Each structure stands twice: as structure tokens, then as C-alpha cells.
mmCIF file of C-alpha atoms in Angstrom:
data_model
loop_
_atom_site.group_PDB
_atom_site.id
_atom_site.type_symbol
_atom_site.label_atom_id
_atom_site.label_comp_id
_atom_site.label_asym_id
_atom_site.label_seq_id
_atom_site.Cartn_x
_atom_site.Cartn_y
_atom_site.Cartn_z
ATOM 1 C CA UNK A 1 65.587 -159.415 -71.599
ATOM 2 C CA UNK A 2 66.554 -156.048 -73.281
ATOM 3 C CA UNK A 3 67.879 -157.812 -76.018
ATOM 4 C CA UNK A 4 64.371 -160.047 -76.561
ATOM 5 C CA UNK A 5 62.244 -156.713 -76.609
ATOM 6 C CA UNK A 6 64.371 -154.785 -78.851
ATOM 7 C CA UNK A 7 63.801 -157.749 -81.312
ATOM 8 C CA UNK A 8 60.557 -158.013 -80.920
ATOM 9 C CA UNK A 9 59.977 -154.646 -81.721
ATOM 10 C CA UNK A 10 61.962 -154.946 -84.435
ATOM 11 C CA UNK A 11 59.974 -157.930 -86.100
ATOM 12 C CA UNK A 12 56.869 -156.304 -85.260
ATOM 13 C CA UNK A 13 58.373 -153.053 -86.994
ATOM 14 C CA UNK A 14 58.599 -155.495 -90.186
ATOM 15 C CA UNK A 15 55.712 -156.695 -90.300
ATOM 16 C CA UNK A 16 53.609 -153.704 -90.984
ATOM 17 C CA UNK A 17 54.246 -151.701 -93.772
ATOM 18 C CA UNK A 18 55.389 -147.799 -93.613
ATOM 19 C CA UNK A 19 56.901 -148.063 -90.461
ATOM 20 C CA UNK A 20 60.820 -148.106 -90.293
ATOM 21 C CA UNK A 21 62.701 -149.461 -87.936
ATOM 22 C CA UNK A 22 65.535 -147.156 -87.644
ATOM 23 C CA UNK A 23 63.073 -143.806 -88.294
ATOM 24 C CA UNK A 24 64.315 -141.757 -91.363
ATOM 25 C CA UNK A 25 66.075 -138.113 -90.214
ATOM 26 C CA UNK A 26 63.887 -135.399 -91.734
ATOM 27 C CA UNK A 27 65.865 -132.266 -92.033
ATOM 28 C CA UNK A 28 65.398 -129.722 -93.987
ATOM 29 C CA UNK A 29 68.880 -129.595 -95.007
ATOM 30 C CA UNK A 30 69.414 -127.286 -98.270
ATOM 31 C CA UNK A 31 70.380 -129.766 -101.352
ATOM 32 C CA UNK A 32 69.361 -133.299 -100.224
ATOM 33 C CA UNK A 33 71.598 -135.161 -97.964
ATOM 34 C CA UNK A 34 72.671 -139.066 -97.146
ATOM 35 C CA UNK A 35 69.764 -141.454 -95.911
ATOM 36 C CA UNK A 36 69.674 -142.740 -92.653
ATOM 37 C CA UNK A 37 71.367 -146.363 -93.485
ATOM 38 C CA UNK A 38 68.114 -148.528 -93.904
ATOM 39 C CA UNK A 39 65.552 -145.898 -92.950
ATOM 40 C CA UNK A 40 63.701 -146.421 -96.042
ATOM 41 C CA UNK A 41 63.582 -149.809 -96.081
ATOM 42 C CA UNK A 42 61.203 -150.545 -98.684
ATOM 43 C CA UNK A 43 63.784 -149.217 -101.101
ATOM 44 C CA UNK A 44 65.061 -151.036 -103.555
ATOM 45 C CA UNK A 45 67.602 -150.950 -106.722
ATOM 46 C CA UNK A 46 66.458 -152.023 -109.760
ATOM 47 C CA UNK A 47 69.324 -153.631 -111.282
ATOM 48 C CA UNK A 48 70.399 -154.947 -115.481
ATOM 49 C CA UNK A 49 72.758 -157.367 -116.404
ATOM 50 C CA UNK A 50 75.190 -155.837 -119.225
ATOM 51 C CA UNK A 51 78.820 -158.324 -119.654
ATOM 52 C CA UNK A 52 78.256 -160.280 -116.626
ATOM 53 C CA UNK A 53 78.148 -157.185 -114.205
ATOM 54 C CA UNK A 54 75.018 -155.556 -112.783
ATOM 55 C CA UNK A 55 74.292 -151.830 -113.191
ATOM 56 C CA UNK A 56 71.872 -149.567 -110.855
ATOM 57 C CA UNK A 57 69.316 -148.308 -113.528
ATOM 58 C CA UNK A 58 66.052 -147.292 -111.593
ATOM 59 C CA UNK A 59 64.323 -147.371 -107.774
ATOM 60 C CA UNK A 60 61.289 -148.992 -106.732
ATOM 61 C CA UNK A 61 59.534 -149.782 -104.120
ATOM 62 C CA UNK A 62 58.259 -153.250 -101.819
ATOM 63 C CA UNK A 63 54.955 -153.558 -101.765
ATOM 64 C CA UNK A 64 54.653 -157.234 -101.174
ATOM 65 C CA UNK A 65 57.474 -159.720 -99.986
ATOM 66 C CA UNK A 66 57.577 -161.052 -104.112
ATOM 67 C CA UNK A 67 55.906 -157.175 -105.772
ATOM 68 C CA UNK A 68 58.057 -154.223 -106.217
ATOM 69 C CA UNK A 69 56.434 -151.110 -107.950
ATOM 70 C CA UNK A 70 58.553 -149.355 -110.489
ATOM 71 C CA UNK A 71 58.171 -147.091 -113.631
ATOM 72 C CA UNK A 72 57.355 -148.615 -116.790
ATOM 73 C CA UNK A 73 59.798 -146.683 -118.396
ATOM 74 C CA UNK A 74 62.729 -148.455 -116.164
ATOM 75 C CA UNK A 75 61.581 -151.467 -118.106
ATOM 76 C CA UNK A 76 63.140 -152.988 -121.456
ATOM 77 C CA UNK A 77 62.254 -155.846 -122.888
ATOM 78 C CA UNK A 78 65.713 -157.298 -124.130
ATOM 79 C CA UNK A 79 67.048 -157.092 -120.147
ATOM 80 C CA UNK A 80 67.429 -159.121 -117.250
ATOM 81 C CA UNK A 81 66.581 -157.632 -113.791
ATOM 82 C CA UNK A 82 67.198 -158.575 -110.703
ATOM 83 C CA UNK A 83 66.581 -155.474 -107.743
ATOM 84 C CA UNK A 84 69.029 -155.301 -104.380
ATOM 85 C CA UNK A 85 67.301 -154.748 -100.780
ATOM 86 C CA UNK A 86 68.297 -153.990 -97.444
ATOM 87 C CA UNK A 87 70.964 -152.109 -99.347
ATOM 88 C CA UNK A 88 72.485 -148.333 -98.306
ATOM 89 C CA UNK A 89 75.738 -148.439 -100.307
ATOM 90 C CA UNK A 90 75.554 -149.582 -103.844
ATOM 91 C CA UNK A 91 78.978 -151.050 -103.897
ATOM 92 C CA UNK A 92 79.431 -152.234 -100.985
ATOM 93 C CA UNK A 93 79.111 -155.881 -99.152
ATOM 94 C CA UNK A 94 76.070 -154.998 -96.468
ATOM 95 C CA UNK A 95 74.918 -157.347 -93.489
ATOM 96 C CA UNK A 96 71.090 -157.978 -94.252
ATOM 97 C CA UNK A 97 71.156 -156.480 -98.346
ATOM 98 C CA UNK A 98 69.883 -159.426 -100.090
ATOM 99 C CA UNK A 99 69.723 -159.784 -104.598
ATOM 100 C CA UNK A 100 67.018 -161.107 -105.615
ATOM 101 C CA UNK A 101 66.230 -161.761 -110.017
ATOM 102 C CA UNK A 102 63.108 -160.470 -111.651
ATOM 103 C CA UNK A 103 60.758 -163.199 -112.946
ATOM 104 C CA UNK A 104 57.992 -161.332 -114.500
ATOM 105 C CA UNK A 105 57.698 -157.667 -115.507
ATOM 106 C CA UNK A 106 54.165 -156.173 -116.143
ATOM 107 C CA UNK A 107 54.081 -152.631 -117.960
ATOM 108 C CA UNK A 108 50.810 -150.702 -117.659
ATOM 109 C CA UNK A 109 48.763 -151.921 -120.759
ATOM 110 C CA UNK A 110 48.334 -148.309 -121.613
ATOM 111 C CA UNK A 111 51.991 -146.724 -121.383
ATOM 112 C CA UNK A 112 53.065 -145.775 -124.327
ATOM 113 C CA UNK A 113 57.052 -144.678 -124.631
ATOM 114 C CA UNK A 114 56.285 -142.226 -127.355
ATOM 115 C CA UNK A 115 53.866 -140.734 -125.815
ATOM 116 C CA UNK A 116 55.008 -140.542 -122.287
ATOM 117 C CA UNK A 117 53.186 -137.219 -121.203
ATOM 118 C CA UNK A 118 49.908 -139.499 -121.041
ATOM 119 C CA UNK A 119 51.403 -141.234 -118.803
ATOM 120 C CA UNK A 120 50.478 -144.784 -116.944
ATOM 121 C CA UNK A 121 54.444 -144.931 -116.479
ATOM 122 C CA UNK A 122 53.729 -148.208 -113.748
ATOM 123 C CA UNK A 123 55.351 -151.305 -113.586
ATOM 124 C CA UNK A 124 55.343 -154.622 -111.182
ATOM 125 C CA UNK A 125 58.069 -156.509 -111.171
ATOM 126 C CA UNK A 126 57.489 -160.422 -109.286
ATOM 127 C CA UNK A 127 60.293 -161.327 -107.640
ATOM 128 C CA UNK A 128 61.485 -165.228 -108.559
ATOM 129 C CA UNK A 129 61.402 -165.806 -104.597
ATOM 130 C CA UNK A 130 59.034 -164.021 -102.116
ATOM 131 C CA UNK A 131 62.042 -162.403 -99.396
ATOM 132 C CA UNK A 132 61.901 -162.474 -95.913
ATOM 133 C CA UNK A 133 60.821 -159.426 -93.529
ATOM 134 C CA UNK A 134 63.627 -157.648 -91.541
ATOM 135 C CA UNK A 135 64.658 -154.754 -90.183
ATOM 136 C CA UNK A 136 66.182 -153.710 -93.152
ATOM 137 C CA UNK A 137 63.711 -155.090 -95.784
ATOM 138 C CA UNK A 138 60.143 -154.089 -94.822
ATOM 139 C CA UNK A 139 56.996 -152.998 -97.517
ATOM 140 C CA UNK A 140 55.854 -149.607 -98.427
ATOM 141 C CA UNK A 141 52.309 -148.778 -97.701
ATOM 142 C CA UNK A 142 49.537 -147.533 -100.800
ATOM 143 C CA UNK A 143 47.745 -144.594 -100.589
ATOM 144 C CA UNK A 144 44.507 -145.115 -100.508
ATOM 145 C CA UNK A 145 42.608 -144.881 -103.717
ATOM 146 C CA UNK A 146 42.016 -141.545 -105.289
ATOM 147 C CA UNK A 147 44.197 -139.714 -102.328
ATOM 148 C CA UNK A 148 45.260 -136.661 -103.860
ATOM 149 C CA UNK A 149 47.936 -134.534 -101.326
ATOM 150 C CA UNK A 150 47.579 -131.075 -100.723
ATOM 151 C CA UNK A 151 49.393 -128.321 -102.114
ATOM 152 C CA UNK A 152 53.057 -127.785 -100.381
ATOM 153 C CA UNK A 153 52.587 -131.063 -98.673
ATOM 154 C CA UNK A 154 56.085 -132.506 -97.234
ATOM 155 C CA UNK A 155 57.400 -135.741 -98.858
ATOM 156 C CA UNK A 156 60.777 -136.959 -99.128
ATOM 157 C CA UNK A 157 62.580 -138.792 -102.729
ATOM 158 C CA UNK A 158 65.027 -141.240 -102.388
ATOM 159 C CA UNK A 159 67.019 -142.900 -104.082
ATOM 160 C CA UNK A 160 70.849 -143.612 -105.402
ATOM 161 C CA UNK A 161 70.506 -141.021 -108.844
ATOM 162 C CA UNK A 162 71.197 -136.739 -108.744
ATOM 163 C CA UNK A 163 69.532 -134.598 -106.355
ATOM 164 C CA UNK A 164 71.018 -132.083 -108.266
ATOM 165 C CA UNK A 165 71.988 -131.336 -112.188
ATOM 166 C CA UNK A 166 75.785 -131.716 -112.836
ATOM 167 C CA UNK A 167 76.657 -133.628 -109.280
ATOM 168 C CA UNK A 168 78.417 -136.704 -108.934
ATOM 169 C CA UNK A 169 76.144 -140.224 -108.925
ATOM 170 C CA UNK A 170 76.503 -140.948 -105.337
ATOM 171 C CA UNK A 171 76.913 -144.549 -103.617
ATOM 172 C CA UNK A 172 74.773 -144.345 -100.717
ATOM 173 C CA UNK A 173 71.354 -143.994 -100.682
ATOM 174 C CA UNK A 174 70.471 -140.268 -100.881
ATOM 175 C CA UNK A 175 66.728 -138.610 -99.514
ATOM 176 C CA UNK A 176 65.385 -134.904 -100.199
ATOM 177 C CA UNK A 177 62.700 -133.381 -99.047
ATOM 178 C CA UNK A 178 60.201 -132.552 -101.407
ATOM 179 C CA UNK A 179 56.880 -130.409 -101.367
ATOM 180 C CA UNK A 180 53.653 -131.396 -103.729
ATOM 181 C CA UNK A 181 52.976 -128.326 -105.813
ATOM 182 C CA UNK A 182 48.237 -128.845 -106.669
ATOM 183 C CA UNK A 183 47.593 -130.153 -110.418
ATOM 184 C CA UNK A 184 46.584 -126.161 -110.778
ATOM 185 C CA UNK A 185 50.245 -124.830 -110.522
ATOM 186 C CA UNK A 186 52.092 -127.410 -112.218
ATOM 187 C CA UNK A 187 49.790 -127.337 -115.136
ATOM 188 C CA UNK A 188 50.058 -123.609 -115.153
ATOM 189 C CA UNK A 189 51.989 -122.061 -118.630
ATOM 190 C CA UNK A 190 54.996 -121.132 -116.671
ATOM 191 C CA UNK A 191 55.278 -124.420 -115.389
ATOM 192 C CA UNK A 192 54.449 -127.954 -116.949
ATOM 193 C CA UNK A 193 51.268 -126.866 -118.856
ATOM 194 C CA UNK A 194 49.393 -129.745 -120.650
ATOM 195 C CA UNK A 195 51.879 -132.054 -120.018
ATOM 196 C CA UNK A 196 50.605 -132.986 -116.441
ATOM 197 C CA UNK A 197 47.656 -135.117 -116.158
ATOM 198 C CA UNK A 198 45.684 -135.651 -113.207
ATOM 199 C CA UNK A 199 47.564 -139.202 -112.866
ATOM 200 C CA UNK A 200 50.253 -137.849 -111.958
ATOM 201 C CA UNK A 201 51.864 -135.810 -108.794
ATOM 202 C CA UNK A 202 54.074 -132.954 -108.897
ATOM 203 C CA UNK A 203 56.713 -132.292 -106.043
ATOM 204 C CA UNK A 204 59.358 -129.774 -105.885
ATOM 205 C CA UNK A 205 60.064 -127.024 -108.397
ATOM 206 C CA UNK A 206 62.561 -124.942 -106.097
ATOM 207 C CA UNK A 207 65.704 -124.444 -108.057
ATOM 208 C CA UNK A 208 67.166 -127.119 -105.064
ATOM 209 C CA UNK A 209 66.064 -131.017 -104.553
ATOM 210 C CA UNK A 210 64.530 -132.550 -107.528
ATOM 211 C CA UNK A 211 64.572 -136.456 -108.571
ATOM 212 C CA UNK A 212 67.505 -137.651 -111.230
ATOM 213 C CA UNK A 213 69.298 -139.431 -112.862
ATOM 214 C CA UNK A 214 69.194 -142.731 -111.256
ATOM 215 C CA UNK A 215 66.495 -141.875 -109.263
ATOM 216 C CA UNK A 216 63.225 -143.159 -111.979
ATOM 217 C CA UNK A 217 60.583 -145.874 -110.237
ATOM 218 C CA UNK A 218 62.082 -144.627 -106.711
ATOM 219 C CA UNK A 219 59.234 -143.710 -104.135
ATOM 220 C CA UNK A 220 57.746 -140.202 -102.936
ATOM 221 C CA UNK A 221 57.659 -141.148 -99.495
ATOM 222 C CA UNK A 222 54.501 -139.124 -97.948
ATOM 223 C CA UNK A 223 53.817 -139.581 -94.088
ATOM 224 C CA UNK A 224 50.160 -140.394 -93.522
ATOM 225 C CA UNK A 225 48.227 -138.949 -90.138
ATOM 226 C CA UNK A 226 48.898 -142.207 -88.750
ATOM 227 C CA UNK A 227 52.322 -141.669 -88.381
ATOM 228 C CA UNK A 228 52.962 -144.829 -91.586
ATOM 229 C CA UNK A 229 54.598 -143.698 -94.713
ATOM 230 C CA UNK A 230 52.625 -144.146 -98.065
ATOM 231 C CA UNK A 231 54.638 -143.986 -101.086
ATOM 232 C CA UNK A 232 52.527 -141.451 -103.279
ATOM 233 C CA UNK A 233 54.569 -140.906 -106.271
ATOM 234 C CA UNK A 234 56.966 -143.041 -108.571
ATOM 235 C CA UNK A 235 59.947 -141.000 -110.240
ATOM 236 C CA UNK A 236 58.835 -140.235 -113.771
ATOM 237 C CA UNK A 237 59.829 -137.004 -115.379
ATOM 238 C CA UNK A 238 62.031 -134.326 -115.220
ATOM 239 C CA UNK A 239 62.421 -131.285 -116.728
ATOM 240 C CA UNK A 240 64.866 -131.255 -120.382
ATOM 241 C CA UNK A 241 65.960 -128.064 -118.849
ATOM 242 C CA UNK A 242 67.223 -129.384 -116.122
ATOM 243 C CA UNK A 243 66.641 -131.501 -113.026
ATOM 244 C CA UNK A 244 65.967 -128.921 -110.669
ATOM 245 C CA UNK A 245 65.015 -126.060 -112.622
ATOM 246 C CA UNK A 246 63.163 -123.615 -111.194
ATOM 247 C CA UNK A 247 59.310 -124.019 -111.120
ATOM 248 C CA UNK A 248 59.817 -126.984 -112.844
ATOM 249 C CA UNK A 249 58.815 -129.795 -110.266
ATOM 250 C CA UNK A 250 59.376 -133.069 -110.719
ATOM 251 C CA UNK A 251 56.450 -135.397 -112.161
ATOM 252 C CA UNK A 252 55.441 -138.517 -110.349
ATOM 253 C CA UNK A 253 52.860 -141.190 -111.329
ATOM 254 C CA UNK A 254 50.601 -140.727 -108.812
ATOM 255 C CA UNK A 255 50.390 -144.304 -107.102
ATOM 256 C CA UNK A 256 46.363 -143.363 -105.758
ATOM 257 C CA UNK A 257 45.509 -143.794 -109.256
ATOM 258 C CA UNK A 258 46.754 -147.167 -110.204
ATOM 259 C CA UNK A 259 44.908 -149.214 -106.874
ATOM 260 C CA UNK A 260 43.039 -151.166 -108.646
ATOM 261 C CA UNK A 261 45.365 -151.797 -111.771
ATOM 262 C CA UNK A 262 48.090 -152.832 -108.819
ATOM 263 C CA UNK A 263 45.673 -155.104 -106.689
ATOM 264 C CA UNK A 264 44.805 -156.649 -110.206
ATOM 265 C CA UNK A 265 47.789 -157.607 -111.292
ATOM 266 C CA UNK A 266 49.150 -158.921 -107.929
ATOM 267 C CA UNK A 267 45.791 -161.401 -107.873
ATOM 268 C CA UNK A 268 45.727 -162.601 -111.313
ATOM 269 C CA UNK A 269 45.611 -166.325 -111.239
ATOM 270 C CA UNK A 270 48.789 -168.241 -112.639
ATOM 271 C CA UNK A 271 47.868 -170.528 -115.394
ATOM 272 C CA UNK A 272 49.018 -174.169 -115.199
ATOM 273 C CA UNK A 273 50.800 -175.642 -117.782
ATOM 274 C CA UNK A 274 48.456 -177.824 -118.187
ATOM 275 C CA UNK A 275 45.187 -175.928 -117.875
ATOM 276 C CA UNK A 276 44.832 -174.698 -121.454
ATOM 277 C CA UNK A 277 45.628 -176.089 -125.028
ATOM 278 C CA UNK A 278 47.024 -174.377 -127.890
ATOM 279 C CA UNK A 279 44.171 -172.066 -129.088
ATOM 280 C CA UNK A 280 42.680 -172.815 -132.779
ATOM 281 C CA UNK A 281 42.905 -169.809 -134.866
ATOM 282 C CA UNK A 282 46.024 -167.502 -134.409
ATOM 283 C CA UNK A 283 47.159 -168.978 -137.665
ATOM 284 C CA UNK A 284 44.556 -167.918 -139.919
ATOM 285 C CA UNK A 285 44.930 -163.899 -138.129
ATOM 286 C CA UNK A 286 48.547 -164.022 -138.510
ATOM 287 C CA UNK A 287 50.061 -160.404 -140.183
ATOM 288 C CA UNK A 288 51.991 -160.962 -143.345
ATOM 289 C CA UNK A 289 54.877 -158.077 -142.524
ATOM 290 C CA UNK A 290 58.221 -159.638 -141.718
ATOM 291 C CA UNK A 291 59.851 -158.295 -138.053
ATOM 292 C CA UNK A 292 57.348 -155.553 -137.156
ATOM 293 C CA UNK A 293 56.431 -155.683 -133.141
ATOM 294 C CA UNK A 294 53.457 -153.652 -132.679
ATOM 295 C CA UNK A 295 54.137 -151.332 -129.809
ATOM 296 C CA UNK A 296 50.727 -152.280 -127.793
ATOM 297 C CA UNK A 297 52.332 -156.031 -127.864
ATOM 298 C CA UNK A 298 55.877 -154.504 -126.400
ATOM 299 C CA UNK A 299 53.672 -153.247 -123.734
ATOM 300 C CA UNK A 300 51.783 -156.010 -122.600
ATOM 301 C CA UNK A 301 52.257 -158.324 -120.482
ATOM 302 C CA UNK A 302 52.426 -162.515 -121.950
ATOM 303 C CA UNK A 303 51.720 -165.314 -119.888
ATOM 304 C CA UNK A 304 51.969 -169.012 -121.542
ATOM 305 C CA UNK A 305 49.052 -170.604 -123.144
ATOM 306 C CA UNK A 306 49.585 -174.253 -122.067
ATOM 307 C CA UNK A 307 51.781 -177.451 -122.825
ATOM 308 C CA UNK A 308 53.344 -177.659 -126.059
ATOM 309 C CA UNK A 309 53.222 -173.907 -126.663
ATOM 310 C CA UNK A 310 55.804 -172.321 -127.769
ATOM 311 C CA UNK A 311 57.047 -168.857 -125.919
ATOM 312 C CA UNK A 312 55.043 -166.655 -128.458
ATOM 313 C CA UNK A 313 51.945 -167.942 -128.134
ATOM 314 C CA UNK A 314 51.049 -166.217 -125.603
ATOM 315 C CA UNK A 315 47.769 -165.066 -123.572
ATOM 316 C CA UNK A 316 47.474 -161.254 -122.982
ATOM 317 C CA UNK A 317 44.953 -158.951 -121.897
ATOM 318 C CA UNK A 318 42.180 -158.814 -123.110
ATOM 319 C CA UNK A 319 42.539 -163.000 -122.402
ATOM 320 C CA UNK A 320 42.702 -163.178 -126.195
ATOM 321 C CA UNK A 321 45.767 -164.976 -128.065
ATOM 322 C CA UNK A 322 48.092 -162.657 -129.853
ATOM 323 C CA UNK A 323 51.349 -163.059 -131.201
ATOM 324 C CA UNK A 324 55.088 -160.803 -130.267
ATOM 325 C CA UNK A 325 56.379 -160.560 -134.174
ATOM 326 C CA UNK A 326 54.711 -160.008 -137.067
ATOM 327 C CA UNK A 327 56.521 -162.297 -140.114
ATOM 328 C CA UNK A 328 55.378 -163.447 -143.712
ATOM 329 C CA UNK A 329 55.119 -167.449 -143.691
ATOM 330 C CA UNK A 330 54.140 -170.235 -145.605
ATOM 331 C CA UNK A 331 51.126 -172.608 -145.549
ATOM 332 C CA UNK A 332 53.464 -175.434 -144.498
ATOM 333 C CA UNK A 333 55.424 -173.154 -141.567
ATOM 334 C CA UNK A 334 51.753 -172.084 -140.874
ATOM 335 C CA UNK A 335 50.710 -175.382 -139.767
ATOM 336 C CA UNK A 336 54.140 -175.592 -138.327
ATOM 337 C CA UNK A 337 54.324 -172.287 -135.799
ATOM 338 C CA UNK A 338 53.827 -171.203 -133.414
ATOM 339 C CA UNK A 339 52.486 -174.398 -131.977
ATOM 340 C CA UNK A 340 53.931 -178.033 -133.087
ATOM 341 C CA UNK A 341 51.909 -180.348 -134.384
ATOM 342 C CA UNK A 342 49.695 -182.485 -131.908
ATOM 343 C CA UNK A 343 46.986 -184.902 -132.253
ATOM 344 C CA UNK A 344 44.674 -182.397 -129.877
ATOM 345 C CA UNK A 345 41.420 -180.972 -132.479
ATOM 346 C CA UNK A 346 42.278 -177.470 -130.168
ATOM 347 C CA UNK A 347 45.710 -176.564 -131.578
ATOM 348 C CA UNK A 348 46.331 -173.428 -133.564
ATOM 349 C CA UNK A 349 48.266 -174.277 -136.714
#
């Protein structure tokens, strides 16, 4: 009978988000310390394939059973991803950890890697097959829109990068507590200055406990009135300085900001194979310069046109066709590319 209710309260644990099953320990210990194992369960390793190994390269968070939330600047284009759950030691075999690949990244339309003090540094990444809710696996709550914490509010990082400049990388999951410093002190000329926007959230700034190496797209964990935690912040910035230099706090993208660009994304239709043709008239817009990506399409996010497309013909916002690579081509590749030739009056070439 014990065994049935401790279960159950488990499960029920996992099916809400923000609520833990095995309740995070929040000292105030001086430098960071080791996790609770699975206390943050929404947690995850974001994870590239270099040579046929894997490699930790960012955090993120669950937000859904097939959504996590990341940084945009985690994200490259040439990489495969796949992020690790349920998981407290990076290199070890856990009970309950579960790898799951990447199917789909989408970069904020407006993030902009040369310009990463405007920042919009958000990313989804859609998960190839929605997991299963345990007590090591369980979803991170959203702020609600527009939240903005109070100054010296308590929140806790996490994640597997530095909490400190020049320490080792460590294995197990590490957590530090963190407090928000207002939008009117980190802006201030000592501090950040005009390098904060209001989108983001600065925590920290002590000289301790700061966010790392390793540690970008990880959550600020926040704990709401209600007892739930909200992740607030995703790891963005730190300071060229150093990672915890002092009154230098580290910069978060504040998640209250991005509501309805999240909810968006998550609810976009899929398109059917099927559902469209090849659009007419990408071949008569098509650029003339051979191999030059425009950095608004690196950003974007491409979905298929229909059948007989080929993989860059692709449908972006704003719904209008565009093309990944700019190159010089003839009339008689024109009618050739990007679509092949069909007996359908709506084709492009």
C-alpha cells in the first residue's frame, strides 16, 4: 500500500510542470554546489555529433513532452542534435536518463549572431519522439507573460558548464543560487550599460556563482508563490572579463518575453506533403551571386513546400517561398532547380 501511494504521488508529481519530485536542496552554499540527482528534472543536455561521439554543448529546458527551449546561439546549422534527460552525470549509464535526436530547430526570426546584444537569443528544438513523464523527466513551467522579477529575487542556474572562471567542467549536474539584479542596475555604466535590453534578465554579479561555460540555453529556475518553479531566464551572456566578475551579472533571455513567439511556434500546423505544389515564381527572383547565404535565411526556420520539392524550396516566415543559397544559373538549370520538372501549371521553374 505504501509502495502504491508513493507512486502515485510520484506520477502525479510528473504530470504537472515545476514541481520536482525529489525537491531541489537550496543552500546558500558559497560557490555553487552539486544538484540534487534529478531535482531539476526538466533539465536537459543539448548534445552534437562530432566523429561518431556526442559532446555536451548547451542546457535547455522541457517545456512540452516533444519542445525543449534553448538559446539560439547553442544552435548551428551544419550539426546534428540530439538532448539527454533524466540525466545527473554526463558520463555515466543512469536508470531513467533517456537520448532522444533533434528533428527540427527553430531560431528566433530576429536573432542575429553579429549582433547578439539585441538579443532574441531563443530557440525550440522538437524532439523526433514526444518522451514519456517520470520522476526524473518532468516539464518546466513559463512565466507568465510580461512577468518581470524583482530586484535581488532568489533563482537558482543549473547546469553541467563553470560556476566559476578557471574551474574544472564538472560531470554532474551543478545548481547556484542566483539573485535578479532590476534592468536599472545592470544597465547602469559600471555594469552592462546599453548592452541589456528589457528582453532580457540579469542575475548575479557577486564576484561568486555566475553561468559558464557549458551552461548556455540552461534554465533560471525562479520559484513562483505557488510553490511551482518557472524557468525565467535562458543562459545567454557572460561577461569577456570573466564569468563571475564582479558587478557583472549574468544576462538571460528573459523567457516572459517570448510567450507568444513560444506558443506560436509549438501550434504551427505541419504541412502535408501533399497539401501544397511547387510555387510558380522563385525562379524568375532568384539572386545571381554564387554561394552567398543571407544571414536572415540562416536564421529562419524552413519547412517543405510539398511533393516533388526539393529540400531548398522551402516555406518560411513570412509564408512566402525563399531560397537557402544564392548561385548564378542558367536558363536551362533555371527551369531545372530547385523543383523538377512536372506536368502541374503551379511549379516554379
Amino acid at each position: 500500500m505504501i509502495r502504491t501511494l508513493l507512486l502515485s504521488a510520484l506520477v502525479a508529481g510528473a504530470l504537472s510542470c515545476g514541481v520536482p519530485s525529489y525537491p531541489p536542496g537550496m543552500s546558500r552554499m558559497y560557490g555553487g554546489e552539486e544538484a540534487r540527482p534529478n531535482s531539476w528534472p526538466w533539465q536537459v543536455s543539448l548534445q552534437y555529433s562530432s566523429n561518431g561521439q556526442w559532446y555536451h554543448t548547451c542546457g535547455g529546458s522541457l517545456i512540452a513532452n516533444n519542445w525543449v527551449l534553448t538559446a539560439a546561439h547553442c544552435i548551428s546549422s551544419s550539426r546534428t542534435y540530439r538532448v539527454v534527460l533524466g540525466q545527473h552525470n554526463l558520463y555515466t549509464a543512469e536508470s531513467g536518463s533517456l537520448a532522444v535526436s533533434v528533428s527540427k530547430t527553430v531560431v528566433h526570426q530576429d536573432w542575429n549572431s553579429d549582433q547578439v546584444s539585441k538579443g532574441y537569443d531563443i530557440a525550440l528544438l522538437k524532439l523526433a519522439n514526444p518522451v514519456s513523464l517520470t520522476d526524473k523527466i518532468q516539464l518546466a513551467c513559463l512565466p507568465p507573460a510580461g512577468t518581470i522579477l524583482p530586484n535581488n529575487y532568489p533563482c537558482y542556474v543549473t547546469g553541467w558548464g563553470n560556476l566559476q572562471t578557471n574551474r574544472a567542467v564538472p560531470d554532474d549536474l551543478q545548481q547556484g543560487r542566483l539573485l535578479v539584479v532590476d534592468y536599472a542596475t545592470c544597465s547602469s555604466p559600471r555594469s552592462w550599460g546599453s548592452t541589456v535590453k528589457t528582453n532580457m534578465i540579469c542575475a548575479g554579479g557577486d564576484g561568486v556563482i555566475c553561468t559558464c561555460n557549458g551552461d548556455s540555453g540552461g534554465p533560471l529556475n525562479c520559484q513562483a508563490a505557488d510553490g511551482r518553479w518557472e524557468v525565467h531566464g535562458i543562459g545567454s551572456l557572460t561577461s569577456v572579463l570573466g564569468c563571475n566578475y564582479y558587478y557583472m551579472p549574468s544576462i538571460f533571455t528573459r523567457v516572459s518575453n517570448y510567450n507568444d513567439w513560444i506558443n506560436s511556434v509549438r501550434t504551427r500546423p505541419a504541412l502535408s506533403p501533399r497539401a501544397l505544389p511547387c510555387l510558380p515564381g522563385l525562379g524568375s527572383a532568384m539572386p545571381t551571386w554564387r554561394l552567398r547565404t543571407p544571414s536572415f535565411l540562416l536564421r529562419a526556420r524552413w519547412e517543405p513546400l510539398g511533393e516533388g520539392c526539393r529540400p531548398w524550396q522551402l516555406l518560411g516566415p513570412p509564408w512566402v517561398p525563399k531560397i537557402s543559397v544564392w548561385v548564378k544559373l542558367s536558363e536551362k538549370e533555371h527551369r531545372g532547380w530547385p523543383c523538377p520538372k512536372r506536368l502541374n501549371t503551379a511549379q516554379a521553374c
